[in-house]
Every structure is written in C-alpha cells, then in structure tokens.
C-alpha cells in the first residue's frame, strides 16, 4: 500500500499529474479557467483524504482520473456553471496537429469523449478504462467503437473527404 506521507510527496504528485488532470478537465468543460478550478478541487480532495492508501502508482493515477471526471460532472451540473458560462467560446491548448482532432472530439457526447481520450491520449487499455470509469469492459469497448465511428463521420463531414 502507498500512502502520502508528507508535503514533499504531495508536491511531487501534483507536479506529475497536474497536466493530465487539466487535459481531462478541459476536454470535459471546454474552458481553461473551469478546468483549472477542477484541477484545484481534485488536489484538494487528495489533500483532505483522511488516510489515503493506494496500492501503487497506477491506483493513484486511476483515482485522480475518476475524481477528475466526477468533479467535471458536478461542475457542469452546478447552478453557477449552467447560468454563467457560454459554451461557444472554446480555447484550445493543444498542438496544431492535435487541435483538428480535438475540435471534433469536443462535439461528441462526454461518454465517448472520455473513453476516446483515455484510450488514445493517456494510453489506457479497455480494461483499465472500465475500472477507472466504473463501467463494464464490453460497454467501454462498444463506446470506443461507436465513438470512433462518430468521430470519423464528423471529420468526413467537416473536411469533405473520406478518412
């Protein structure tokens, strides 16, 4: 079992995973400041955990991803978020070659978007994604397949070509 013993170890965790958490939050919320709020909330949850024990580094990473996804869902449901943030103003913090794919990915429902993101950008297996998101492997596999098809159709429509 792995536990967080001191401030130095906590700081290393923040440095190691802040970018990943930000990217996951951003691809769920579409706005830099909202994603930054979620990153802060995730690390506050980790800090406030009474006695966090993680089996290994992968368990910690999976916990952080799951908490990030849940925080994004909570944030999107909040009264403040629903009544103050316009959807149309997208900021894209990705490299130019990633930007084209990410723009189409943003148009997919969050279930597809999260699974595609975790599979291709974070390089998780279907089994690992199922464990992280609390879904069955067959469900994750189906949503990955459907998400790929939907993404391909979006890209064909927008770019007018067959991929």
PDB file of N, CA and C in Angstrom, residues 3-98:
ATOM      1  N   UNK A   3       0.901   5.371   0.714  1.00  0.00           N
ATOM      2  CA  UNK A   3       0.189   6.494   1.311  1.00  0.00           C
ATOM      3  C   UNK A   3       1.016   7.761   1.116  1.00  0.00           C
ATOM      4  N   UNK A   4       0.354   8.888   1.220  1.00  0.00           N
ATOM      5  CA  UNK A   4       1.028  10.171   1.044  1.00  0.00           C
ATOM      6  C   UNK A   4       1.478  10.622   2.428  1.00  0.00           C
ATOM      7  N   UNK A   5       2.789  10.689   2.602  1.00  0.00           N
ATOM      8  CA  UNK A   5       3.356  10.888   3.936  1.00  0.00           C
ATOM      9  C   UNK A   5       3.628  12.345   4.282  1.00  0.00           C
ATOM     10  N   UNK A   6       4.035  13.137   3.297  1.00  0.00           N
ATOM     11  CA  UNK A   6       4.440  14.499   3.639  1.00  0.00           C
ATOM     12  C   UNK A   6       4.181  15.459   2.477  1.00  0.00           C
ATOM     13  N   UNK A   7       4.460  16.716   2.733  1.00  0.00           N
ATOM     14  CA  UNK A   7       4.216  17.764   1.741  1.00  0.00           C
ATOM     15  C   UNK A   7       5.072  17.562   0.496  1.00  0.00           C
ATOM     16  N   UNK A   8       6.280  17.101   0.655  1.00  0.00           N
ATOM     17  CA  UNK A   8       7.171  16.888  -0.488  1.00  0.00           C
ATOM     18  C   UNK A   8       6.597  15.836  -1.443  1.00  0.00           C
ATOM     19  N   UNK A   9       6.083  14.760  -0.898  1.00  0.00           N
ATOM     20  CA  UNK A   9       5.487  13.712  -1.738  1.00  0.00           C
ATOM     21  C   UNK A   9       4.214  14.229  -2.420  1.00  0.00           C
ATOM     22  N   UNK A  10       3.417  14.984  -1.687  1.00  0.00           N
ATOM     23  CA  UNK A  10       2.210  15.581  -2.263  1.00  0.00           C
ATOM     24  C   UNK A  10       2.587  16.513  -3.412  1.00  0.00           C
ATOM     25  N   UNK A  11       3.610  17.316  -3.232  1.00  0.00           N
ATOM     26  CA  UNK A  11       4.070  18.237  -4.275  1.00  0.00           C
ATOM     27  C   UNK A  11       4.509  17.470  -5.526  1.00  0.00           C
ATOM     28  N   UNK A  12       5.199  16.358  -5.343  1.00  0.00           N
ATOM     29  CA  UNK A  12       5.617  15.536  -6.484  1.00  0.00           C
ATOM     30  C   UNK A  12       4.412  14.983  -7.234  1.00  0.00           C
ATOM     31  N   UNK A  13       3.378  14.576  -6.507  1.00  0.00           N
ATOM     32  CA  UNK A  13       2.159  14.065  -7.137  1.00  0.00           C
ATOM     33  C   UNK A  13       1.498  15.169  -7.961  1.00  0.00           C
ATOM     34  N   UNK A  14       1.420  16.367  -7.384  1.00  0.00           N
ATOM     35  CA  UNK A  14       0.821  17.497  -8.105  1.00  0.00           C
ATOM     36  C   UNK A  14       1.613  17.779  -9.379  1.00  0.00           C
ATOM     37  N   UNK A  15       2.921  17.825  -9.277  1.00  0.00           N
ATOM     38  CA  UNK A  15       3.751  18.102 -10.448  1.00  0.00           C
ATOM     39  C   UNK A  15       3.613  17.015 -11.507  1.00  0.00           C
ATOM     40  N   UNK A  16       3.502  15.777 -11.090  1.00  0.00           N
ATOM     41  CA  UNK A  16       3.432  14.649 -12.019  1.00  0.00           C
ATOM     42  C   UNK A  16       2.078  14.583 -12.741  1.00  0.00           C
ATOM     43  N   UNK A  17       0.993  14.899 -12.055  1.00  0.00           N
ATOM     44  CA  UNK A  17      -0.331  14.642 -12.620  1.00  0.00           C
ATOM     45  C   UNK A  17      -1.156  15.883 -12.956  1.00  0.00           C
ATOM     46  N   UNK A  18      -0.695  17.071 -12.636  1.00  0.00           N
ATOM     47  CA  UNK A  18      -1.488  18.277 -12.878  1.00  0.00           C
ATOM     48  C   UNK A  18      -1.837  18.452 -14.358  1.00  0.00           C
ATOM     49  N   UNK A  19      -0.884  18.234 -15.255  1.00  0.00           N
ATOM     50  CA  UNK A  19      -1.154  18.402 -16.688  1.00  0.00           C
ATOM     51  C   UNK A  19      -2.198  17.407 -17.176  1.00  0.00           C
ATOM     52  N   UNK A  20      -2.085  16.152 -16.759  1.00  0.00           N
ATOM     53  CA  UNK A  20      -3.037  15.136 -17.173  1.00  0.00           C
ATOM     54  C   UNK A  20      -4.443  15.496 -16.681  1.00  0.00           C
ATOM     55  N   UNK A  21      -4.555  15.894 -15.426  1.00  0.00           N
ATOM     56  CA  UNK A  21      -5.853  16.250 -14.854  1.00  0.00           C
ATOM     57  C   UNK A  21      -6.421  17.467 -15.576  1.00  0.00           C
ATOM     58  N   UNK A  22      -5.572  18.438 -15.868  1.00  0.00           N
ATOM     59  CA  UNK A  22      -6.031  19.623 -16.600  1.00  0.00           C
ATOM     60  C   UNK A  22      -6.580  19.238 -17.973  1.00  0.00           C
ATOM     61  N   UNK A  23      -5.860  18.384 -18.704  1.00  0.00           N
ATOM     62  CA  UNK A  23      -6.315  17.978 -20.041  1.00  0.00           C
ATOM     63  C   UNK A  23      -7.661  17.250 -19.970  1.00  0.00           C
ATOM     64  N   UNK A  24      -7.819  16.374 -19.008  1.00  0.00           N
ATOM     65  CA  UNK A  24      -9.088  15.648 -18.865  1.00  0.00           C
ATOM     66  C   UNK A  24     -10.207  16.625 -18.511  1.00  0.00           C
ATOM     67  N   UNK A  25      -9.938  17.533 -17.589  1.00  0.00           N
ATOM     68  CA  UNK A  25     -10.954  18.515 -17.201  1.00  0.00           C
ATOM     69  C   UNK A  25     -11.287  19.437 -18.372  1.00  0.00           C
ATOM     70  N   UNK A  26     -10.275  19.855 -19.102  1.00  0.00           N
ATOM     71  CA  UNK A  26     -10.503  20.765 -20.230  1.00  0.00           C
ATOM     72  C   UNK A  26     -11.348  20.106 -21.314  1.00  0.00           C
ATOM     73  N   UNK A  27     -11.053  18.843 -21.624  1.00  0.00           N
ATOM     74  CA  UNK A  27     -11.811  18.188 -22.689  1.00  0.00           C
ATOM     75  C   UNK A  27     -13.225  17.849 -22.243  1.00  0.00           C
ATOM     76  N   UNK A  28     -13.536  18.022 -20.963  1.00  0.00           N
ATOM     77  CA  UNK A  28     -14.904  17.863 -20.471  1.00  0.00           C
ATOM     78  C   UNK A  28     -15.625  19.195 -20.335  1.00  0.00           C
ATOM     79  N   UNK A  29     -14.892  20.250 -20.028  1.00  0.00           N
ATOM     80  CA  UNK A  29     -15.520  21.542 -19.724  1.00  0.00           C
ATOM     81  C   UNK A  29     -15.298  22.603 -20.789  1.00  0.00           C
ATOM     82  N   UNK A  30     -14.304  22.441 -21.661  1.00  0.00           N
ATOM     83  CA  UNK A  30     -14.059  23.337 -22.792  1.00  0.00           C
ATOM     84  C   UNK A  30     -13.600  24.739 -22.435  1.00  0.00           C
ATOM     85  N   UNK A  31     -13.183  24.965 -21.217  1.00  0.00           N
ATOM     86  CA  UNK A  31     -12.775  26.305 -20.838  1.00  0.00           C
ATOM     87  C   UNK A  31     -11.614  26.213 -19.856  1.00  0.00           C
ATOM     88  N   UNK A  32     -10.574  26.974 -20.104  1.00  0.00           N
ATOM     89  CA  UNK A  32      -9.349  26.900 -19.317  1.00  0.00           C
ATOM     90  C   UNK A  32      -9.581  27.175 -17.833  1.00  0.00           C
ATOM     91  N   UNK A  33     -10.287  28.234 -17.516  1.00  0.00           N
ATOM     92  CA  UNK A  33     -10.464  28.586 -16.096  1.00  0.00           C
ATOM     93  C   UNK A  33     -11.298  27.536 -15.360  1.00  0.00           C
ATOM     94  N   UNK A  34     -12.289  26.964 -16.031  1.00  0.00           N
ATOM     95  CA  UNK A  34     -13.085  25.900 -15.404  1.00  0.00           C
ATOM     96  C   UNK A  34     -12.219  24.669 -15.148  1.00  0.00           C
ATOM     97  N   UNK A  35     -11.386  24.324 -16.115  1.00  0.00           N
ATOM     98  CA  UNK A  35     -10.501  23.166 -15.965  1.00  0.00           C
ATOM     99  C   UNK A  35      -9.505  23.404 -14.827  1.00  0.00           C
ATOM    100  N   UNK A  36      -9.002  24.618 -14.709  1.00  0.00           N
ATOM    101  CA  UNK A  36      -8.089  24.939 -13.614  1.00  0.00           C
ATOM    102  C   UNK A  36      -8.776  24.803 -12.259  1.00  0.00           C
ATOM    103  N   UNK A  37     -10.037  25.214 -12.187  1.00  0.00           N
ATOM    104  CA  UNK A  37     -10.805  25.045 -10.941  1.00  0.00           C
ATOM    105  C   UNK A  37     -10.932  23.576 -10.576  1.00  0.00           C
ATOM    106  N   UNK A  38     -11.207  22.741 -11.564  1.00  0.00           N
ATOM    107  CA  UNK A  38     -11.353  21.315 -11.307  1.00  0.00           C
ATOM    108  C   UNK A  38     -10.026  20.714 -10.843  1.00  0.00           C
ATOM    109  N   UNK A  39      -8.936  21.110 -11.470  1.00  0.00           N
ATOM    110  CA  UNK A  39      -7.614  20.609 -11.054  1.00  0.00           C
ATOM    111  C   UNK A  39      -7.389  20.935  -9.576  1.00  0.00           C
ATOM    112  N   UNK A  40      -7.685  22.155  -9.220  1.00  0.00           N
ATOM    113  CA  UNK A  40      -7.513  22.576  -7.826  1.00  0.00           C
ATOM    114  C   UNK A  40      -8.415  21.744  -6.902  1.00  0.00           C
ATOM    115  N   UNK A  41      -9.659  21.524  -7.300  1.00  0.00           N
ATOM    116  CA  UNK A  41     -10.591  20.737  -6.485  1.00  0.00           C
ATOM    117  C   UNK A  41     -10.117  19.295  -6.316  1.00  0.00           C
ATOM    118  N   UNK A  42      -9.591  18.708  -7.375  1.00  0.00           N
ATOM    119  CA  UNK A  42      -9.107  17.323  -7.311  1.00  0.00           C
ATOM    120  C   UNK A  42      -7.965  17.209  -6.315  1.00  0.00           C
ATOM    121  N   UNK A  43      -7.025  18.134  -6.376  1.00  0.00           N
ATOM    122  CA  UNK A  43      -5.893  18.062  -5.456  1.00  0.00           C
ATOM    123  C   UNK A  43      -6.295  18.411  -4.025  1.00  0.00           C
ATOM    124  N   UNK A  44      -7.307  19.245  -3.863  1.00  0.00           N
ATOM    125  CA  UNK A  44      -7.830  19.492  -2.515  1.00  0.00           C
ATOM    126  C   UNK A  44      -8.463  18.224  -1.943  1.00  0.00           C
ATOM    127  N   UNK A  45      -9.176  17.488  -2.774  1.00  0.00           N
ATOM    128  CA  UNK A  45      -9.762  16.218  -2.323  1.00  0.00           C
ATOM    129  C   UNK A  45      -8.665  15.249  -1.892  1.00  0.00           C
ATOM    130  N   UNK A  46      -7.596  15.192  -2.668  1.00  0.00           N
ATOM    131  CA  UNK A  46      -6.484  14.320  -2.302  1.00  0.00           C
ATOM    132  C   UNK A  46      -5.861  14.768  -0.983  1.00  0.00           C
ATOM    133  N   UNK A  47      -5.682  16.062  -0.832  1.00  0.00           N
ATOM    134  CA  UNK A  47      -5.087  16.607   0.387  1.00  0.00           C
ATOM    135  C   UNK A  47      -5.969  16.349   1.608  1.00  0.00           C
ATOM    136  N   UNK A  48      -7.281  16.428   1.415  1.00  0.00           N
ATOM    137  CA  UNK A  48      -8.218  16.260   2.532  1.00  0.00           C
ATOM    138  C   UNK A  48      -8.538  14.800   2.856  1.00  0.00           C
ATOM    139  N   UNK A  49      -8.082  13.885   2.011  1.00  0.00           N
ATOM    140  CA  UNK A  49      -8.324  12.462   2.284  1.00  0.00           C
ATOM    141  C   UNK A  49      -7.750  12.132   3.654  1.00  0.00           C
ATOM    142  N   UNK A  50      -8.574  11.528   4.496  1.00  0.00           N
ATOM    143  CA  UNK A  50      -8.156  11.184   5.857  1.00  0.00           C
ATOM    144  C   UNK A  50      -6.881  10.352   5.876  1.00  0.00           C
ATOM    145  N   UNK A  51      -6.910   9.203   5.227  1.00  0.00           N
ATOM    146  CA  UNK A  51      -5.768   8.293   5.239  1.00  0.00           C
ATOM    147  C   UNK A  51      -5.653   7.635   3.868  1.00  0.00           C
ATOM    148  N   UNK A  52      -5.182   8.398   2.870  1.00  0.00           N
ATOM    149  CA  UNK A  52      -5.154   7.829   1.523  1.00  0.00           C
ATOM    150  C   UNK A  52      -4.110   6.720   1.386  1.00  0.00           C
ATOM    151  N   UNK A  53      -4.568   5.556   1.011  1.00  0.00           N
ATOM    152  CA  UNK A  53      -3.667   4.441   0.752  1.00  0.00           C
ATOM    153  C   UNK A  53      -3.935   3.949  -0.661  1.00  0.00           C
ATOM    154  N   UNK A  54      -2.910   3.938  -1.466  1.00  0.00           N
ATOM    155  CA  UNK A  54      -3.034   3.494  -2.834  1.00  0.00           C
ATOM    156  C   UNK A  54      -2.135   2.284  -3.022  1.00  0.00           C
ATOM    157  N   UNK A  55      -2.634   1.301  -3.771  1.00  0.00           N
ATOM    158  CA  UNK A  55      -1.881   0.067  -3.964  1.00  0.00           C
ATOM    159  C   UNK A  55      -0.554   0.321  -4.668  1.00  0.00           C
ATOM    160  N   UNK A  56      -0.585   1.210  -5.649  1.00  0.00           N
ATOM    161  CA  UNK A  56       0.615   1.544  -6.407  1.00  0.00           C
ATOM    162  C   UNK A  56       0.369   2.847  -7.154  1.00  0.00           C
ATOM    163  N   UNK A  57       1.313   3.235  -7.974  1.00  0.00           N
ATOM    164  CA  UNK A  57       1.218   4.483  -8.725  1.00  0.00           C
ATOM    165  C   UNK A  57       0.020   4.482  -9.681  1.00  0.00           C
ATOM    166  N   UNK A  58      -0.251   3.340 -10.298  1.00  0.00           N
ATOM    167  CA  UNK A  58      -1.393   3.238 -11.228  1.00  0.00           C
ATOM    168  C   UNK A  58      -2.718   3.420 -10.494  1.00  0.00           C
ATOM    169  N   UNK A  59      -2.816   2.899  -9.286  1.00  0.00           N
ATOM    170  CA  UNK A  59      -4.034   3.060  -8.490  1.00  0.00           C
ATOM    171  C   UNK A  59      -4.251   4.540  -8.169  1.00  0.00           C
ATOM    172  N   UNK A  60      -3.194   5.239  -7.799  1.00  0.00           N
ATOM    173  CA  UNK A  60      -3.274   6.675  -7.538  1.00  0.00           C
ATOM    174  C   UNK A  60      -3.718   7.423  -8.792  1.00  0.00           C
ATOM    175  N   UNK A  61      -3.113   7.105  -9.933  1.00  0.00           N
ATOM    176  CA  UNK A  61      -3.452   7.766 -11.200  1.00  0.00           C
ATOM    177  C   UNK A  61      -4.920   7.509 -11.566  1.00  0.00           C
ATOM    178  N   UNK A  62      -5.367   6.279 -11.407  1.00  0.00           N
ATOM    179  CA  UNK A  62      -6.765   5.942 -11.703  1.00  0.00           C
ATOM    180  C   UNK A  62      -7.716   6.699 -10.775  1.00  0.00           C
ATOM    181  N   UNK A  63      -7.349   6.808  -9.500  1.00  0.00           N
ATOM    182  CA  UNK A  63      -8.168   7.552  -8.538  1.00  0.00           C
ATOM    183  C   UNK A  63      -8.273   9.015  -8.957  1.00  0.00           C
ATOM    184  N   UNK A  64      -7.156   9.601  -9.343  1.00  0.00           N
ATOM    185  CA  UNK A  64      -7.153  11.002  -9.768  1.00  0.00           C
ATOM    186  C   UNK A  64      -8.025  11.212 -11.004  1.00  0.00           C
ATOM    187  N   UNK A  65      -7.958  10.290 -11.961  1.00  0.00           N
ATOM    188  CA  UNK A  65      -8.775  10.407 -13.176  1.00  0.00           C
ATOM    189  C   UNK A  65     -10.250  10.304 -12.826  1.00  0.00           C
ATOM    190  N   UNK A  66     -10.599   9.326 -12.005  1.00  0.00           N
ATOM    191  CA  UNK A  66     -12.012   9.136 -11.631  1.00  0.00           C
ATOM    192  C   UNK A  66     -12.546  10.358 -10.894  1.00  0.00           C
ATOM    193  N   UNK A  67     -11.778  10.897  -9.965  1.00  0.00           N
ATOM    194  CA  UNK A  67     -12.196  12.091  -9.233  1.00  0.00           C
ATOM    195  C   UNK A  67     -12.323  13.278 -10.184  1.00  0.00           C
ATOM    196  N   UNK A  68     -11.424  13.379 -11.151  1.00  0.00           N
ATOM    197  CA  UNK A  68     -11.492  14.465 -12.135  1.00  0.00           C
ATOM    198  C   UNK A  68     -12.773  14.389 -12.954  1.00  0.00           C
ATOM    199  N   UNK A  69     -13.092  13.214 -13.465  1.00  0.00           N
ATOM    200  CA  UNK A  69     -14.320  13.035 -14.253  1.00  0.00           C
ATOM    201  C   UNK A  69     -15.544  13.381 -13.400  1.00  0.00           C
ATOM    202  N   UNK A  70     -15.566  12.923 -12.161  1.00  0.00           N
ATOM    203  CA  UNK A  70     -16.700  13.212 -11.275  1.00  0.00           C
ATOM    204  C   UNK A  70     -16.796  14.705 -10.962  1.00  0.00           C
ATOM    205  N   UNK A  71     -15.664  15.365 -10.736  1.00  0.00           N
ATOM    206  CA  UNK A  71     -15.675  16.801 -10.475  1.00  0.00           C
ATOM    207  C   UNK A  71     -16.207  17.562 -11.690  1.00  0.00           C
ATOM    208  N   UNK A  72     -15.832  17.114 -12.884  1.00  0.00           N
ATOM    209  CA  UNK A  72     -16.334  17.760 -14.103  1.00  0.00           C
ATOM    210  C   UNK A  72     -17.851  17.609 -14.203  1.00  0.00           C
ATOM    211  N   UNK A  73     -18.345  16.428 -13.909  1.00  0.00           N
ATOM    212  CA  UNK A  73     -19.795  16.207 -13.926  1.00  0.00           C
ATOM    213  C   UNK A  73     -20.483  17.112 -12.907  1.00  0.00           C
ATOM    214  N   UNK A  74     -19.945  17.185 -11.710  1.00  0.00           N
ATOM    215  CA  UNK A  74     -20.521  18.053 -10.680  1.00  0.00           C
ATOM    216  C   UNK A  74     -20.470  19.510 -11.108  1.00  0.00           C
ATOM    217  N   UNK A  75     -19.362  19.916 -11.691  1.00  0.00           N
ATOM    218  CA  UNK A  75     -19.199  21.299 -12.115  1.00  0.00           C
ATOM    219  C   UNK A  75     -20.207  21.655 -13.205  1.00  0.00           C
ATOM    220  N   UNK A  76     -20.396  20.744 -14.161  1.00  0.00           N
ATOM    221  CA  UNK A  76     -21.346  21.005 -15.249  1.00  0.00           C
ATOM    222  C   UNK A  76     -22.789  21.046 -14.748  1.00  0.00           C
ATOM    223  N   UNK A  77     -23.084  20.339 -13.681  1.00  0.00           N
ATOM    224  CA  UNK A  77     -24.442  20.318 -13.115  1.00  0.00           C
ATOM    225  C   UNK A  77     -24.717  21.516 -12.214  1.00  0.00           C
ATOM    226  N   UNK A  78     -23.687  22.194 -11.776  1.00  0.00           N
ATOM    227  CA  UNK A  78     -23.864  23.258 -10.793  1.00  0.00           C
ATOM    228  C   UNK A  78     -24.685  24.412 -11.364  1.00  0.00           C
ATOM    229  N   UNK A  79     -25.436  25.048 -10.505  1.00  0.00           N
ATOM    230  CA  UNK A  79     -26.265  26.183 -10.882  1.00  0.00           C
ATOM    231  C   UNK A  79     -25.396  27.295 -11.463  1.00  0.00           C
ATOM    232  N   UNK A  80     -24.297  27.592 -10.798  1.00  0.00           N
ATOM    233  CA  UNK A  80     -23.398  28.654 -11.245  1.00  0.00           C
ATOM    234  C   UNK A  80     -22.926  28.411 -12.671  1.00  0.00           C
ATOM    235  N   UNK A  81     -22.492  27.193 -12.941  1.00  0.00           N
ATOM    236  CA  UNK A  81     -21.963  26.837 -14.262  1.00  0.00           C
ATOM    237  C   UNK A  81     -23.045  26.940 -15.337  1.00  0.00           C
ATOM    238  N   UNK A  82     -24.212  26.428 -15.041  1.00  0.00           N
ATOM    239  CA  UNK A  82     -25.276  26.417 -16.048  1.00  0.00           C
ATOM    240  C   UNK A  82     -25.767  27.812 -16.396  1.00  0.00           C
ATOM    241  N   UNK A  83     -25.613  28.762 -15.489  1.00  0.00           N
ATOM    242  CA  UNK A  83     -26.180  30.083 -15.722  1.00  0.00           C
ATOM    243  C   UNK A  83     -25.157  31.174 -16.008  1.00  0.00           C
ATOM    244  N   UNK A  84     -23.869  30.835 -16.056  1.00  0.00           N
ATOM    245  CA  UNK A  84     -22.899  31.912 -16.273  1.00  0.00           C
ATOM    246  C   UNK A  84     -21.870  31.656 -17.370  1.00  0.00           C
ATOM    247  N   UNK A  85     -21.701  30.429 -17.833  1.00  0.00           N
ATOM    248  CA  UNK A  85     -20.618  30.142 -18.769  1.00  0.00           C
ATOM    249  C   UNK A  85     -21.147  29.887 -20.173  1.00  0.00           C
ATOM    250  N   UNK A  86     -20.781  30.736 -21.152  1.00  0.00           N
ATOM    251  CA  UNK A  86     -21.203  30.470 -22.524  1.00  0.00           C
ATOM    252  C   UNK A  86     -20.404  29.314 -23.122  1.00  0.00           C
ATOM    253  N   UNK A  87     -21.057  28.482 -23.892  1.00  0.00           N
ATOM    254  CA  UNK A  87     -20.424  27.303 -24.466  1.00  0.00           C
ATOM    255  C   UNK A  87     -19.576  27.628 -25.691  1.00  0.00           C
ATOM    256  N   UNK A  88     -19.963  28.637 -26.438  1.00  0.00           N
ATOM    257  CA  UNK A  88     -19.349  28.881 -27.729  1.00  0.00           C
ATOM    258  C   UNK A  88     -17.903  29.338 -27.733  1.00  0.00           C
ATOM    259  N   UNK A  89     -17.377  29.788 -26.623  1.00  0.00           N
ATOM    260  CA  UNK A  89     -16.031  30.349 -26.606  1.00  0.00           C
ATOM    261  C   UNK A  89     -15.008  29.284 -26.228  1.00  0.00           C
ATOM    262  N   UNK A  90     -14.582  28.496 -27.205  1.00  0.00           N
ATOM    263  CA  UNK A  90     -13.633  27.414 -26.942  1.00  0.00           C
ATOM    264  C   UNK A  90     -12.199  27.910 -27.022  1.00  0.00           C
ATOM    265  N   UNK A  91     -11.406  27.512 -26.061  1.00  0.00           N
ATOM    266  CA  UNK A  91      -9.976  27.773 -26.081  1.00  0.00           C
ATOM    267  C   UNK A  91      -9.308  26.426 -26.295  1.00  0.00           C
ATOM    268  N   UNK A  92      -8.320  26.337 -27.171  1.00  0.00           N
ATOM    269  CA  UNK A  92      -7.681  25.060 -27.491  1.00  0.00           C
ATOM    270  C   UNK A  92      -6.212  25.093 -27.075  1.00  0.00           C
ATOM    271  N   UNK A  93      -5.841  24.423 -25.952  1.00  0.00           N
ATOM    272  CA  UNK A  93      -4.439  24.448 -25.517  1.00  0.00           C
ATOM    273  C   UNK A  93      -3.616  23.277 -26.063  1.00  0.00           C
ATOM    274  N   UNK A  94      -3.834  22.874 -27.295  1.00  0.00           N
ATOM    275  CA  UNK A  94      -3.146  21.723 -27.877  1.00  0.00           C
ATOM    276  C   UNK A  94      -2.246  22.159 -29.023  1.00  0.00           C
ATOM    277  N   UNK A  95      -1.365  21.260 -29.420  1.00  0.00           N
ATOM    278  CA  UNK A  95      -0.512  21.483 -30.570  1.00  0.00           C
ATOM    279  C   UNK A  95      -1.396  21.567 -31.821  1.00  0.00           C
ATOM    280  N   UNK A  96      -0.941  22.253 -32.866  1.00  0.00           N
ATOM    281  CA  UNK A  96      -1.764  22.395 -34.076  1.00  0.00           C
ATOM    282  C   UNK A  96      -2.238  21.063 -34.672  1.00  0.00           C
ATOM    283  N   UNK A  97      -1.373  20.032 -34.681  1.00  0.00           N
ATOM    284  CA  UNK A  97      -1.795  18.752 -35.270  1.00  0.00           C
ATOM    285  C   UNK A  97      -2.855  18.056 -34.410  1.00  0.00           C
ATOM    286  N   UNK A  98      -2.834  18.287 -33.078  1.00  0.00           N
ATOM    287  CA  UNK A  98      -3.858  17.703 -32.198  1.00  0.00           C
ATOM    288  C   UNK A  98      -5.143  18.509 -32.244  1.00  0.00           C
TER     289      UNK A  98
END
